[in-house]
Amino acid sequence: MWAGRVLRAAPSAAPRGRRALSALTQLRGVLEEELGAIRGAGTWKSERVITSRQGPRIHVDGVSGGILNFCANNYLGLSSHPEVIQAGLQALEEFGAGLSSTRFICGTQSIHKDLEAKIARFHQREDAILYPSCFDANAGLFEALLSPQDAVLSDELNHASIIDGIRLCKAHKYRYRHLDMADLEAKLQEAQNHRLRLVATDGAFSMDGDIAPLREICHLASRYGALVFVDECHATGFLGATGRGTDELLGVMDQVTIINSTLGKALGGASGGYTTGPGPLVSLLRQRARPYLFSNSLPPAVVGCASKALDLLMESNAIVQSMAAKTQRFRSKMEAAGFTILGAGHPICPVMLGDARLASCMADDMLKRGIFVIGFSYPVVPKNKARIRVQISAVHSEEDIDRCVEAFVEVGRLHGALP
């Protein structure tokens, strides 16, 4: 009887196998069609392999000789600073490779608490909470803080992580036109019936290099009883007199309620993000923020590197001051050559080209001339607004900057981007 059941069941096994194979074949067809469309549009993103540590000069797999790197977020050059590296090694030796756990189970060490206190002190806030990345910090904040009784008002060009974080929450959602204060005011007027109103903006917008008008935003927030949230990933460490960010730059540190930022750019360049703000908010995030509750704690080496980076920054603002002059040198020379550069004074310098294929081809030819830059195109930026985003670092020399400009002029003329 049992054998008979097996024999009777056997014929049905083959169709299931064929169906599974058919489904996989269908999936492959769908994926190849999508990938082919990306290649055909000229927006394919290839990853270049770096065979050295991050810095102003790097080595790239398949390219002979040293390459000048002009597309990293290594704003202060601390990714390979000897004291930062040593601090990471010391933390690795003393606290191990990792905690194998989330923070609330058994993944909190003294260095995590020390770094959170240092971040809060740096930003002049009450408390801070660490995350694996600022993407996670943005994913955790809005859902934990805002309810269906609340409203969030977001700049239309905010970073993808802010957009995704807002999607996760149940608050009423308003999107205002980029940097448009009249539109923000209109949206604030619409949102007056909600319990909490939170204006969310990048401090510095990473694709265009422009800076949010925080004075005006804070004025409107005060007028309409709203809170202000700022993502400072592309500002922490180098904007403002002492590198505190756009709120320091624009004189509104006491008016911004919540700051999210990263340890993975200017502050050592490894990984990690954080929220800093009112103490009760940070306490709530420890109880409810899902990326915090369900992610392993930051590795000790990362914590050690970031902590030393903050020490160096708080000891002296000399690195911060050197960036402004180098950024201005690049911008003025490129504009004099005939290029259009977006933004104003930020070390993110988008060289606008429009066509995605042109941006990609020019970036490839820049590499042949010893300059590492990347073309940005849709969906990272809007269609027909492709660009090569150049990023100035404090550790670039004036000669490095001049060489980059010369290469752009050569390649621009070669591809018809310049007369």
Coordinates of N, CA, C and O in Angstrom, one line a residue, residues 30 51 54 78 91 109 133 136 190 203 230-231 257-258 266 275 289 329 335 385 412:
V30 N 13.2 38.0 -17.7 CA 12.8 39.4 -17.2 C 14.0 40.2 -16.7 O 14.2 41.3 -17.1
T51 N 42.7 48.7 -5.2 CA 43.6 47.8 -4.6 C 44.5 48.4 -3.5 O 45.5 47.8 -3.1
Q54 N 41.9 53.9 0.9 CA 41.3 55.1 0.4 C 42.2 56.3 0.7 O 42.8 56.4 1.7
L78 N 40.5 61.6 6.5 CA 40.7 60.8 7.7 C 40.6 59.3 7.5 O 40.9 58.5 8.4
A91 N 41.1 49.4 19.3 CA 39.8 48.9 19.6 C 39.6 47.5 19.3 O 39.0 46.7 20.0
Q109 N 29.0 47.9 24.3 CA 30.3 48.0 25.0 C 30.5 49.5 25.5 O 29.8 50.4 25.0
S133 N 24.3 52.3 9.9 CA 24.5 53.3 8.9 C 23.5 54.4 9.0 O 22.5 54.3 9.8
D136 N 20.1 53.4 7.9 CA 19.3 52.8 9.0 C 18.8 53.8 10.0 O 17.7 53.7 10.5
E190 N -1.3 73.8 5.3 CA -2.2 72.7 5.1 C -2.2 71.7 6.3 O -3.1 71.0 6.6
G203 N 20.8 68.7 4.9 CA 21.5 69.9 5.1 C 22.3 70.3 3.8 O 22.1 71.5 3.4
V230 N 17.3 67.5 10.2 CA 18.3 67.7 9.1 C 19.2 66.5 9.0 O 19.7 66.0 10.0
D231 N 19.3 66.0 7.8 CA 20.3 64.9 7.5 C 21.6 65.6 7.1 O 21.7 66.3 6.1
T257 N 15.9 70.5 15.7 CA 15.5 69.6 16.7 C 16.3 68.3 16.7 O 16.8 67.7 17.7
I258 N 16.4 67.7 15.4 CA 16.9 66.3 15.3 C 18.0 66.4 14.2 O 17.7 66.9 13.1
A266 N 33.1 62.0 6.3 CA 34.2 62.8 6.8 C 34.8 62.2 8.1 O 36.0 62.4 8.4
T275 N 21.6 59.2 15.2 CA 20.6 60.3 15.5 C 21.0 61.0 16.8 O 21.4 60.3 17.7
A289 N 13.0 51.8 17.4 CA 13.6 51.9 16.1 C 14.0 50.5 15.6 O 15.0 49.9 16.2
R329 N 39.1 76.9 -5.6 CA 40.1 76.8 -6.6 C 39.6 76.0 -7.8 O 39.7 76.3 -8.9
E335 N 34.9 76.7 -14.0 CA 34.0 77.6 -14.7 C 34.7 78.5 -15.7 O 34.1 78.8 -16.7
K385 N 20.0 65.0 -16.8 CA 20.8 65.8 -15.9 C 22.0 65.0 -15.4 O 22.5 65.1 -14.3
G412 N 37.0 67.1 -22.2 CA 35.8 67.9 -22.6 C 35.9 68.2 -24.1 O 34.9 68.2 -24.8

